[in-house]
Amino acid sequence: MMKGPEFAADPPDMQRLSALYTGWRAAAAGDSEQEALDAVRDWDAERRRVQTWMSLCTLRFRQDTTNADNKAALEHCDELSPAFRELEVDLQRALIASPSRAAIERAFGGQAFALWSANVAGFDPAIQDDLRAESKLVNEYVELLAGARIPFDGQELNLSEMQARRTVASRSARHAADKAYWGWFGDNAKALDDGFDALVGVRTRMARSVGEPDYVSLGYLNRSRIGYDRADVERFRGEVLKEVVPLAVELRKRQAAALDLPPDGLMAWDEAVHDPAGNPAPAGDHDWMMDRASAMFEALHPDLSAFFEMMRSRELLDLKARKGKAGGGFCTAFEEHGVPFVFANFNGTKGDVEVFTHECGHAFQGWSSRNVPLVDYFFPTYEGAEVHSMSLEFLTYPEMERFFSPAEEADRFRRLHLIESLLFLPYGCAVDDFQHRVYSASAASAASAAERRQMWLDVEATWLPWRQWGDLAHPAAGGRWQAQRHIYVYPFYYIDYVLAQTCALQFWAWSERDRAAALDAYVALCSRGGQQPFQELVRSAGLRSPFEQGCLAETVARARAALL
Ligand code: ZN
């Protein structure tokens, strides 16, 4: 059994691939159902190899952004990806038009055709250079942030280490950390503005090349939003505004009172701390946490336990922060080998537990779905995938005494996590609203950096009306969004979290009533992978779709009752 650090893959031979795809296209267009089905099977095996290579290129670069070989490999991957996409799109188009389509749907499911249709609609050979330019700009942003060295407390800290300083109990120390943190963004404002301006330009140009009115439409295609559209999302955001923002305002007032501040005295540097004693933190380091996690999963469910022991023994976890390692946390997969991989940056805060359970949710789902008939279903579309990750954050609540002690600390953690889950909903909508404004046809080609800052300030006033930046110059001028890596790296990936949280909160409520039933439903959902579109997956697990009238109100009402 290969272990995490040993996984490697050579770049594909594009000539060989091109010949294979020509054969599969012919099989798709021919009249033999058997040959068409065999072609799809062979294609799937080859795609798993190519996708594994792509995952490894991204992962190794993020594990050490200062390594020149890793960077060169990723650049080579970004160079080849658009040509590979063209091969994929041509074959997918042939499969959609195939005389054997009904047989393929019977064997592999109809969801693949919906995914392929979105992929075909979002691509044209003319955008290949723009795709390469986009990757380059994204990598520059990741590298810029990974290279941050902020002088603080006589040390040089990276953004992840700074993050921990921003949530300490001492208010003046938090303020100083926030000043240094946002000072770095202010110092790099020109690079951040120019990079984003170039991204908006290239993304808008691609939208026009594929015949879409703006990058909002192309963004929806790229995110494979199936079964709902821009109007549904807008309506859903409207419900968050009505149902959640007033509750969030109330929670912020209570937070101010808990911190001995006047009702309107909560400043931006106070928002992450809900108690004068500071936030609960895990009672041990990385190795200790891994042992606790093993015990936690064993207590929760045999499938979760088997999964986690596999992840540990095969070293498929890279959780420690290092100099040069990119920030954030994510789960990727080596589809050829049927295993997921988890990347994070532990910094000793409660966030470590949250990121860990979140990414393990993704990884457990990927592992549970490793034998799905098509690699398209290894992970569901993003809103669906975030249900698995965010729900595990809640389903592990009863085990939190393993990480936090004494027991009251675990209580504090659960309460805080629930509060922050609710407060997240307006923030997620703010990020989504901002991107809709940025990429709408009228703004995309014309807006200046200053106008984009104003857009963010408008969005903040709507969704986060309590926010006060005080003397933090860069965010006070509308620069907060530049620290939200999804806006640069994964455009339109954010409402997914809000939709998924609405489902995860339902798992929380279910687990409060019947823990075993909720866990069983969760495990069964994970094994279905992405074989259905989002709303069908959600319903198959016994949950309500966030787009259903009243779903959000009902879900939030339960959480409100538990908190207020
Ligand atoms: Zn996630």
Coordinates of C-alpha atoms and ligand atoms in Angstrom, one line a residue:
M1 CA 0.0 0.0 0.0
M2 CA 1.5 3.3 -1.1
K3 CA 1.8 6.0 1.5
G4 CA 0.9 9.7 1.1
P5 CA 4.4 11.1 0.5
E6 CA 5.2 8.3 -2.0
F7 CA 2.4 9.1 -4.4
A8 CA 3.7 10.5 -7.7
A9 CA 2.6 10.7 -11.3
D10 CA 4.2 11.5 -14.6
P11 CA 2.6 14.0 -16.9
P12 CA 0.3 12.4 -19.5
D13 CA 1.6 11.8 -23.0
M14 CA -0.8 14.1 -24.9
Q15 CA -0.2 12.3 -28.2
R16 CA -1.1 9.0 -26.8
L17 CA -4.1 10.5 -25.0
S18 CA -5.3 12.2 -28.2
A19 CA -5.3 8.8 -30.1
L20 CA -7.2 7.2 -27.2
Y21 CA -9.8 9.9 -27.2
T22 CA -10.2 9.6 -31.0
G23 CA -11.0 5.9 -30.6
W24 CA -13.5 6.5 -27.7
R25 CA -15.3 9.2 -29.7
A26 CA -15.7 6.8 -32.6
A27 CA -17.1 4.2 -30.3
A28 CA -19.5 6.8 -28.8
A29 CA -20.7 7.6 -32.3
G30 CA -20.9 4.0 -33.6
D31 CA -23.8 1.6 -33.4
S32 CA -22.3 -0.9 -31.0
E33 CA -23.7 -0.4 -27.5
Q34 CA -21.1 -2.7 -26.1
E35 CA -18.2 -0.8 -27.7
A36 CA -19.6 2.5 -26.4
L37 CA -19.9 1.1 -22.8
D38 CA -16.4 -0.3 -23.0
A39 CA -15.1 3.1 -24.2
V40 CA -16.7 4.8 -21.2
R41 CA -15.0 2.3 -18.8
D42 CA -11.6 2.7 -20.4
W43 CA -12.0 6.4 -20.5
D44 CA -12.8 6.5 -16.8
A45 CA -9.6 4.5 -15.9
E46 CA -7.5 7.0 -17.9
R47 CA -9.2 10.0 -16.4
R48 CA -8.5 8.8 -13.0
R49 CA -4.8 8.7 -13.9
V50 CA -4.8 12.2 -15.3
Q51 CA -6.8 13.6 -12.5
T52 CA -4.4 12.0 -10.0
W53 CA -1.5 13.7 -11.7
M54 CA -3.4 17.1 -11.6
S55 CA -4.2 16.7 -7.9
L56 CA -0.6 15.8 -7.1
C57 CA 0.7 18.9 -9.0
T58 CA -1.5 21.2 -7.0
L59 CA -0.9 19.4 -3.7
R60 CA 2.9 19.3 -3.9
F61 CA 3.0 23.0 -4.9
R62 CA 0.8 23.9 -1.9
Q63 CA 2.9 21.7 0.4
D64 CA 6.0 23.8 -0.5
T65 CA 5.4 26.8 -2.6
T66 CA 9.2 27.6 -2.4
N67 CA 10.3 24.4 -4.2
A68 CA 11.2 25.2 -7.8
D69 CA 10.5 21.6 -9.1
N70 CA 7.0 21.7 -7.6
K71 CA 6.3 25.0 -9.2
A72 CA 7.6 23.9 -12.5
A73 CA 5.4 20.7 -12.4
L74 CA 2.3 22.8 -11.6
E75 CA 3.1 25.2 -14.4
H76 CA 3.4 22.2 -16.7
C77 CA 0.0 20.9 -15.5
D78 CA -1.6 24.3 -16.0
E79 CA -0.1 24.4 -19.5
L80 CA -1.5 21.0 -20.5
S81 CA -4.9 21.2 -18.7
P82 CA -6.8 23.3 -21.3
A83 CA -5.8 20.8 -24.1
F84 CA -6.9 17.9 -21.9
R85 CA -10.2 19.8 -21.3
E86 CA -10.7 20.0 -25.0
L87 CA -10.3 16.3 -25.4
E88 CA -12.8 15.8 -22.6
V89 CA -15.3 18.2 -24.0
D90 CA -15.1 16.6 -27.5
L91 CA -15.8 13.2 -26.1
Q92 CA -18.5 14.4 -23.8
R93 CA -20.2 16.0 -26.7
A94 CA -20.0 12.8 -28.6
L95 CA -21.5 10.8 -25.7
I96 CA -24.4 13.3 -25.3
A97 CA -25.2 12.7 -29.0
S98 CA -24.4 9.0 -28.9
P99 CA -27.0 6.5 -30.3
S100 CA -26.0 4.4 -27.2
R101 CA -26.9 7.2 -24.8
A102 CA -29.8 5.3 -23.2
A103 CA -27.6 2.3 -22.5
I104 CA -24.8 4.5 -21.1
E105 CA -27.3 6.2 -18.8
R106 CA -28.6 2.8 -17.6
A107 CA -25.1 1.7 -16.8
F108 CA -23.6 4.8 -15.4
G109 CA -26.5 7.1 -14.4
G110 CA -28.0 10.2 -15.8
Q111 CA -26.2 12.7 -13.6
A112 CA -23.1 12.3 -15.7
F113 CA -24.9 13.7 -18.7
A114 CA -25.9 16.8 -16.8
L115 CA -22.3 17.3 -15.6
W116 CA -20.9 16.8 -19.1
S117 CA -23.5 19.2 -20.6
A118 CA -22.4 21.9 -18.2
N119 CA -18.7 21.2 -19.0
V120 CA -19.4 21.3 -22.7
A121 CA -21.3 24.6 -22.5
G122 CA -18.6 26.3 -20.5
F123 CA -15.8 25.6 -22.9
D124 CA -14.6 26.6 -26.3
P125 CA -11.1 25.9 -27.8
A126 CA -10.7 29.6 -28.1
I127 CA -10.4 30.1 -24.3
Q128 CA -7.4 27.8 -23.8
D129 CA -4.9 30.7 -23.5
D130 CA -7.2 32.5 -21.1
L131 CA -7.5 29.4 -18.9
R132 CA -3.7 29.3 -18.8
A133 CA -3.6 33.0 -17.9
E134 CA -6.2 32.4 -15.2
S135 CA -4.2 29.6 -13.6
K136 CA -1.1 31.7 -13.6
L137 CA -2.8 34.6 -11.8
V138 CA -4.4 32.2 -9.3
N139 CA -0.9 30.7 -8.5
E140 CA 0.5 34.2 -8.1
Y141 CA -2.1 35.0 -5.5
V142 CA -1.5 31.8 -3.6
E143 CA 2.2 32.3 -3.7
L144 CA 1.9 36.0 -2.5
L145 CA -0.1 35.0 0.5
A146 CA 2.0 31.9 1.3
G147 CA 5.1 34.2 1.2
A148 CA 3.8 36.7 3.7
R149 CA 6.2 37.3 6.6
I150 CA 4.7 39.7 9.1
P151 CA 7.0 41.1 11.8
F152 CA 5.1 40.6 15.1
D153 CA 6.1 40.1 18.7
G154 CA 9.8 40.1 17.6
Q155 CA 9.2 37.2 15.2
E156 CA 8.3 36.8 11.5
L157 CA 4.9 35.1 11.2
N158 CA 3.0 33.8 8.3
L159 CA -0.8 34.4 7.8
S160 CA -1.8 31.1 9.4
E161 CA 0.3 31.9 12.5
M162 CA -1.1 35.5 12.5
Q163 CA -4.6 34.0 12.5
A164 CA -4.0 32.4 15.9
R165 CA -2.8 35.8 17.3
R166 CA -6.0 37.5 16.1
T167 CA -8.2 35.4 18.4
V168 CA -6.3 35.7 21.7
A169 CA -8.1 36.7 24.9
S170 CA -6.3 40.0 25.4
R171 CA -8.2 42.7 23.5
S172 CA -5.2 45.0 22.9
A173 CA -3.1 42.0 21.7
R174 CA -5.9 41.1 19.2
H175 CA -6.1 44.6 18.0
A176 CA -2.3 44.7 17.5
A177 CA -2.4 41.4 15.6
D178 CA -5.3 42.7 13.4
K179 CA -3.3 45.8 12.7
A180 CA -0.3 43.9 11.6
Y181 CA -2.4 41.3 9.6
W182 CA -4.4 43.9 7.7
G183 CA -1.3 46.1 7.4
W184 CA 0.3 43.3 5.3
F185 CA -2.8 43.4 3.0
G186 CA -2.6 47.2 2.8
D187 CA 1.1 47.0 1.9
N188 CA 0.3 44.5 -0.9
A189 CA -2.9 46.2 -2.1
K190 CA -1.4 47.1 -5.5
A191 CA -0.5 43.5 -6.3
L192 CA -3.8 42.2 -4.9
D193 CA -5.8 44.8 -6.9
D194 CA -3.9 44.3 -10.2
G195 CA -4.1 40.5 -9.9
F196 CA -7.8 40.6 -9.3
D197 CA -8.4 43.1 -12.1
A198 CA -6.6 40.8 -14.5
L199 CA -8.6 37.8 -13.2
V200 CA -11.9 39.6 -13.8
G201 CA -10.8 40.6 -17.3
V202 CA -9.7 37.1 -18.3
R203 CA -12.8 35.5 -16.8
T204 CA -15.1 37.9 -18.5
R205 CA -13.4 37.4 -21.8
M206 CA -13.8 33.6 -21.4
A207 CA -17.5 34.1 -20.7
R208 CA -18.0 36.0 -23.9
S209 CA -15.9 33.5 -25.9
V210 CA -18.3 30.6 -24.9
G211 CA -21.3 32.8 -25.7
E212 CA -22.4 33.6 -22.1
P213 CA -23.6 37.1 -21.2
D214 CA -21.2 37.4 -18.3
Y215 CA -18.9 35.4 -16.0
V216 CA -21.8 34.9 -13.5
S217 CA -23.3 32.4 -16.1
L218 CA -20.0 30.8 -16.8
G219 CA -19.2 30.6 -13.1
Y220 CA -22.5 28.7 -12.6
L221 CA -21.6 26.3 -15.5
N222 CA -18.1 25.8 -14.0
R223 CA -19.5 25.0 -10.6
S224 CA -22.0 22.5 -12.3
R225 CA -25.1 24.1 -10.7
I226 CA -27.7 21.6 -11.7
G227 CA -31.4 21.9 -10.9
Y228 CA -31.4 25.6 -9.8
D229 CA -30.3 28.9 -11.2
R230 CA -29.2 32.4 -10.4
A231 CA -32.8 33.5 -9.5
D232 CA -33.1 30.6 -7.0
V233 CA -29.8 31.6 -5.4
E234 CA -30.9 35.3 -5.2
R235 CA -34.2 34.2 -3.6
F236 CA -32.3 32.1 -1.1
R237 CA -30.0 35.0 -0.2
G238 CA -33.1 37.0 0.3
E239 CA -34.3 34.5 2.9
V240 CA -31.0 34.7 4.7
L241 CA -31.3 38.4 4.8
K242 CA -34.8 38.1 6.3
E243 CA -34.3 35.2 8.6
V244 CA -30.7 35.2 9.7
V245 CA -29.3 38.8 9.6
P246 CA -31.6 40.0 12.5
L247 CA -30.6 37.0 14.5
A248 CA -26.9 37.7 13.8
V249 CA -27.3 41.3 14.9
E250 CA -28.8 40.0 18.1
L251 CA -26.0 37.5 18.6
R252 CA -23.4 40.2 18.1
K253 CA -25.1 42.4 20.7
R254 CA -25.0 39.5 23.2
Q255 CA -21.3 39.0 22.3
A256 CA -20.6 42.6 23.0
A257 CA -22.3 42.3 26.4
A258 CA -20.3 39.1 27.2
L259 CA -17.1 40.9 26.4
D260 CA -18.1 43.8 28.7
L261 CA -18.5 46.2 25.8
P262 CA -21.4 48.6 25.1
P263 CA -24.0 47.2 22.7
D264 CA -22.4 49.1 19.7
G265 CA -18.8 48.7 21.0
L266 CA -17.9 45.4 19.2
M267 CA -15.0 46.1 16.9
A268 CA -13.8 43.9 14.0
W269 CA -11.0 42.5 16.2
D270 CA -13.5 41.4 18.8
E271 CA -15.7 39.4 16.4
A272 CA -13.8 36.1 16.6
V273 CA -13.9 36.0 20.5
H274 CA -17.1 35.4 22.4
D275 CA -15.8 35.3 26.0
P276 CA -13.4 37.4 28.0
A277 CA -11.5 34.2 28.8
G278 CA -10.8 33.8 25.1
N279 CA -11.8 30.9 22.9
P280 CA -11.5 27.2 23.9
A281 CA -8.4 25.6 22.4
P282 CA -7.6 21.9 21.9
A283 CA -5.7 20.6 25.0
G284 CA -2.8 19.1 23.0
D285 CA -0.7 19.2 19.9
H286 CA -1.0 17.5 16.5
D287 CA 0.1 14.0 17.5
W288 CA -2.1 14.1 20.6
M289 CA -5.0 15.2 18.5
M290 CA -4.5 12.3 16.0
D291 CA -4.8 9.8 18.9
R292 CA -7.9 11.6 20.2
A293 CA -9.4 11.6 16.7
S294 CA -8.9 7.8 16.4
A295 CA -10.8 7.3 19.6
M296 CA -13.5 9.7 18.5
F297 CA -14.1 8.0 15.2
E298 CA -14.1 4.6 16.8
A299 CA -16.8 5.8 19.2
L300 CA -18.9 7.3 16.4
H301 CA -19.2 4.7 13.7
P302 CA -17.2 1.6 12.5
D303 CA -17.0 3.0 8.9
L304 CA -15.6 6.3 10.1
S305 CA -13.1 4.5 12.3
A306 CA -11.9 2.2 9.5
F307 CA -11.5 5.2 7.2
F308 CA -9.5 7.2 9.7
E309 CA -7.1 4.4 10.5
M310 CA -6.5 4.0 6.8
M311 CA -5.8 7.7 6.5
R312 CA -3.3 7.6 9.4
S313 CA -1.5 4.4 8.4
R314 CA -1.2 5.5 4.8
E315 CA -0.1 9.1 5.8
L316 CA -2.8 10.8 3.8
L317 CA -2.9 13.8 6.2
D318 CA -0.6 16.9 6.1
L319 CA -1.9 19.0 8.9
K320 CA 1.0 20.9 10.4
A321 CA 1.8 24.5 9.4
R322 CA 5.2 25.1 7.9
K323 CA 7.1 28.0 6.3
G324 CA 6.4 28.1 2.6
K325 CA 3.3 25.9 2.9
A326 CA 0.2 27.5 1.3
G327 CA -2.5 28.6 3.7
G328 CA -6.0 27.1 4.2
G329 CA -7.3 23.6 4.4
F330 CA -8.7 21.4 1.7
C331 CA -9.3 17.8 0.7
T332 CA -8.1 16.4 -2.6
A333 CA -8.0 12.8 -4.0
F334 CA -5.8 10.5 -5.9
E335 CA -8.7 9.0 -7.8
E336 CA -6.5 6.3 -9.6
H337 CA -5.7 4.8 -6.2
G338 CA -9.2 5.5 -4.7
V339 CA -7.8 7.5 -1.7
P340 CA -8.4 11.1 -0.5
F341 CA -5.8 13.4 1.0
V342 CA -6.3 16.1 3.7
F343 CA -4.2 19.3 3.8
A344 CA -4.5 21.8 6.7
N345 CA -2.4 24.3 8.8
F346 CA -2.9 23.6 12.5
N347 CA -2.2 26.7 14.6
G348 CA -3.2 25.6 18.1
T349 CA -6.7 27.1 18.0
K350 CA -10.2 25.6 18.0
G351 CA -10.1 26.1 14.3
D352 CA -7.8 23.1 14.1
V353 CA -10.6 20.9 15.4
E354 CA -13.1 22.5 13.0
V355 CA -10.9 22.3 9.9
F356 CA -10.0 18.7 10.8
T357 CA -13.6 17.4 11.2
H358 CA -14.6 19.4 8.1
E359 CA -11.9 18.1 5.8
C360 CA -12.3 14.6 7.2
G361 CA -16.0 14.8 6.2
H362 CA -14.9 15.4 2.6
A363 CA -12.3 12.7 2.8
F364 CA -14.6 10.1 4.3
Q365 CA -17.2 10.8 1.6
G366 CA -14.5 10.4 -1.1
W367 CA -13.3 7.2 0.4
S368 CA -16.9 5.9 0.7
S369 CA -17.4 6.7 -2.9
R370 CA -14.2 5.3 -4.3
N371 CA -15.9 2.6 -6.2
V372 CA -18.6 4.7 -7.9
P373 CA -18.9 3.8 -11.6
L374 CA -17.5 7.2 -12.9
V375 CA -14.8 9.5 -11.5
D376 CA -17.4 12.3 -12.1
Y377 CA -19.1 11.0 -9.0
F378 CA -16.1 10.7 -6.7
F379 CA -17.1 14.0 -5.1
P380 CA -20.5 15.5 -5.7
T381 CA -20.9 19.1 -7.0
Y382 CA -19.6 21.5 -4.4
E383 CA -22.8 22.4 -2.5
G384 CA -23.4 18.7 -2.1
A385 CA -19.7 18.0 -1.1
E386 CA -19.9 20.7 1.6
V387 CA -22.8 18.9 3.2
H388 CA -20.5 16.0 4.0
S389 CA -17.8 18.2 5.5
M390 CA -20.0 20.7 7.4
S391 CA -22.3 18.0 8.8
L392 CA -19.4 16.1 10.3
E393 CA -18.4 19.2 12.2
F394 CA -21.9 18.9 13.9
L395 CA -22.1 15.1 14.1
T396 CA -18.8 15.0 16.1
Y397 CA -20.2 17.3 18.8
P398 CA -20.8 14.5 21.3
E399 CA -17.1 13.6 21.2
M400 CA -15.7 17.1 21.7
E401 CA -14.7 16.3 25.4
R402 CA -11.8 14.3 23.8
F403 CA -10.3 17.5 22.5
F404 CA -11.3 20.1 25.0
S405 CA -11.0 19.8 28.8
P406 CA -12.4 20.3 31.3
A407 CA -15.9 19.3 30.1
E408 CA -17.2 22.9 30.3
E409 CA -14.7 23.8 27.6
A410 CA -16.3 21.3 25.2
D411 CA -19.7 22.9 26.0
R412 CA -18.2 26.3 25.2
F413 CA -16.8 24.9 22.0
R414 CA -20.2 23.5 20.9
R415 CA -22.1 26.6 21.7
L416 CA -19.5 28.8 19.9
H417 CA -19.4 26.6 16.9
L418 CA -23.2 26.8 16.6
I419 CA -23.2 30.6 17.0
E420 CA -20.4 30.9 14.4
S421 CA -22.3 28.5 12.0
L422 CA -25.2 30.9 12.1
L423 CA -23.0 34.0 11.8
F424 CA -21.4 32.4 8.8
L425 CA -24.6 32.4 6.8
P426 CA -24.7 36.2 6.2
Y427 CA -20.9 36.3 5.6
G428 CA -21.2 33.6 3.0
C429 CA -24.0 35.6 1.3
A430 CA -21.9 38.7 1.4
V431 CA -19.1 36.9 -0.5
D432 CA -21.6 35.6 -3.0
D433 CA -23.4 38.9 -3.5
F434 CA -20.0 40.6 -4.0
Q435 CA -19.0 38.2 -6.7
H436 CA -22.4 38.7 -8.5
R437 CA -21.8 42.4 -8.4
V438 CA -18.2 42.2 -9.6
Y439 CA -18.9 39.9 -12.5
S440 CA -22.2 41.3 -13.7
A441 CA -22.0 42.4 -17.3
S442 CA -22.2 46.1 -16.5
A443 CA -19.4 46.1 -13.9
A444 CA -16.9 43.5 -15.0
S445 CA -15.2 45.4 -17.7
A446 CA -15.4 48.9 -16.2
A447 CA -15.0 48.8 -12.4
S448 CA -11.9 50.2 -10.8
A449 CA -10.2 48.8 -7.7
A450 CA -11.8 51.7 -5.8
E451 CA -15.2 50.8 -7.1
R452 CA -14.8 47.2 -6.1
R453 CA -13.9 48.3 -2.6
Q454 CA -17.1 50.3 -2.5
M455 CA -19.0 47.3 -3.7
W456 CA -17.6 45.3 -0.8
L457 CA -18.5 48.1 1.7
D458 CA -22.1 48.1 0.3
V459 CA -22.3 44.3 0.7
E460 CA -20.9 44.6 4.3
A461 CA -23.5 47.2 5.2
T462 CA -26.2 44.8 4.0
W463 CA -25.1 41.5 5.4
L464 CA -22.8 42.4 8.3
P465 CA -24.4 45.6 9.5
W466 CA -22.6 45.5 12.9
R467 CA -19.1 45.6 11.4
Q468 CA -16.8 48.4 12.6
W469 CA -13.2 48.4 11.3
G470 CA -12.0 51.3 13.5
D471 CA -8.4 52.2 12.6
L472 CA -7.7 49.2 10.4
A473 CA -7.2 51.2 7.3
H474 CA -7.3 48.5 4.5
P475 CA -10.5 46.8 5.4
A476 CA -12.1 50.1 6.5
A477 CA -11.6 51.2 2.9
G478 CA -13.3 48.0 1.6
G479 CA -10.4 45.6 1.3
R480 CA -11.6 42.7 3.5
W481 CA -12.5 40.5 0.6
Q482 CA -8.9 40.3 -0.6
A483 CA -8.1 37.9 2.3
Q484 CA -11.0 35.5 1.2
R485 CA -9.0 33.1 -1.0
H486 CA -12.0 31.6 -2.7
I487 CA -12.8 34.9 -4.4
Y488 CA -9.5 34.7 -6.3
V489 CA -9.0 30.9 -6.5
Y490 CA -12.5 29.4 -6.7
P491 CA -14.9 32.0 -8.1
F492 CA -18.5 31.6 -7.1
Y493 CA -17.5 28.8 -4.6
Y494 CA -19.1 30.3 -1.5
I495 CA -22.9 30.1 -1.6
D496 CA -22.2 26.4 -1.7
Y497 CA -21.2 26.7 2.0
V498 CA -24.4 28.6 2.9
L499 CA -26.6 26.0 1.1
A500 CA -24.6 23.2 2.7
Q501 CA -24.8 24.7 6.2
T502 CA -28.6 24.8 5.9
C503 CA -28.4 21.1 5.4
A504 CA -25.7 20.5 8.0
L505 CA -27.8 22.3 10.6
Q506 CA -30.6 19.8 9.9
F507 CA -28.2 17.0 10.6
W508 CA -27.3 18.8 13.9
A509 CA -31.0 18.9 14.9
W510 CA -31.5 15.3 13.9
S511 CA -28.5 14.2 15.9
E512 CA -29.9 16.0 19.0
R513 CA -33.0 13.9 18.7
D514 CA -31.5 10.6 17.5
R515 CA -27.7 10.4 17.2
A516 CA -27.5 6.9 15.7
A517 CA -30.1 7.5 13.0
A518 CA -28.5 10.8 12.0
L519 CA -25.1 9.1 11.7
D520 CA -26.4 6.2 9.7
A521 CA -28.1 8.6 7.3
Y522 CA -24.9 10.5 7.0
V523 CA -22.8 7.4 6.3
A524 CA -25.3 6.3 3.7
L525 CA -25.3 9.7 2.0
C526 CA -21.5 9.7 1.8
S527 CA -21.5 6.4 0.0
R528 CA -23.7 7.8 -2.7
G529 CA -21.0 10.3 -3.7
G530 CA -22.1 12.6 -6.5
Q531 CA -24.4 10.2 -8.3
Q532 CA -27.3 12.7 -8.1
P533 CA -27.7 16.5 -8.2
F534 CA -27.5 18.4 -5.0
Q535 CA -31.2 18.6 -4.1
E536 CA -31.8 14.9 -4.8
L537 CA -28.9 13.9 -2.7
V538 CA -30.1 16.1 0.2
R539 CA -33.6 14.6 0.0
S540 CA -32.2 11.1 -0.3
A541 CA -30.7 11.6 3.2
G542 CA -34.1 12.7 4.6
L543 CA -33.3 16.4 4.6
R544 CA -35.1 19.3 3.1
S545 CA -33.6 21.3 0.2
P546 CA -32.5 24.8 1.2
F547 CA -34.5 26.1 -1.8
E548 CA -37.8 24.8 -0.4
Q549 CA -40.0 27.5 1.0
G550 CA -39.6 27.7 4.7
C551 CA -36.6 25.3 5.0
L552 CA -34.1 28.0 6.2
A553 CA -36.6 29.6 8.6
E554 CA -37.4 26.2 10.2
T555 CA -33.7 25.2 10.5
V556 CA -32.6 28.6 11.9
A557 CA -35.5 28.6 14.4
R558 CA -34.2 25.4 16.0
A559 CA -30.7 26.8 16.3
R560 CA -32.1 30.1 17.7
A561 CA -34.1 28.2 20.3
A562 CA -31.0 26.3 21.4
L563 CA -29.0 29.5 21.8
L564 CA -31.3 32.3 23.0
Ligands
ZN1 ZN -15.2 22.0 2.4

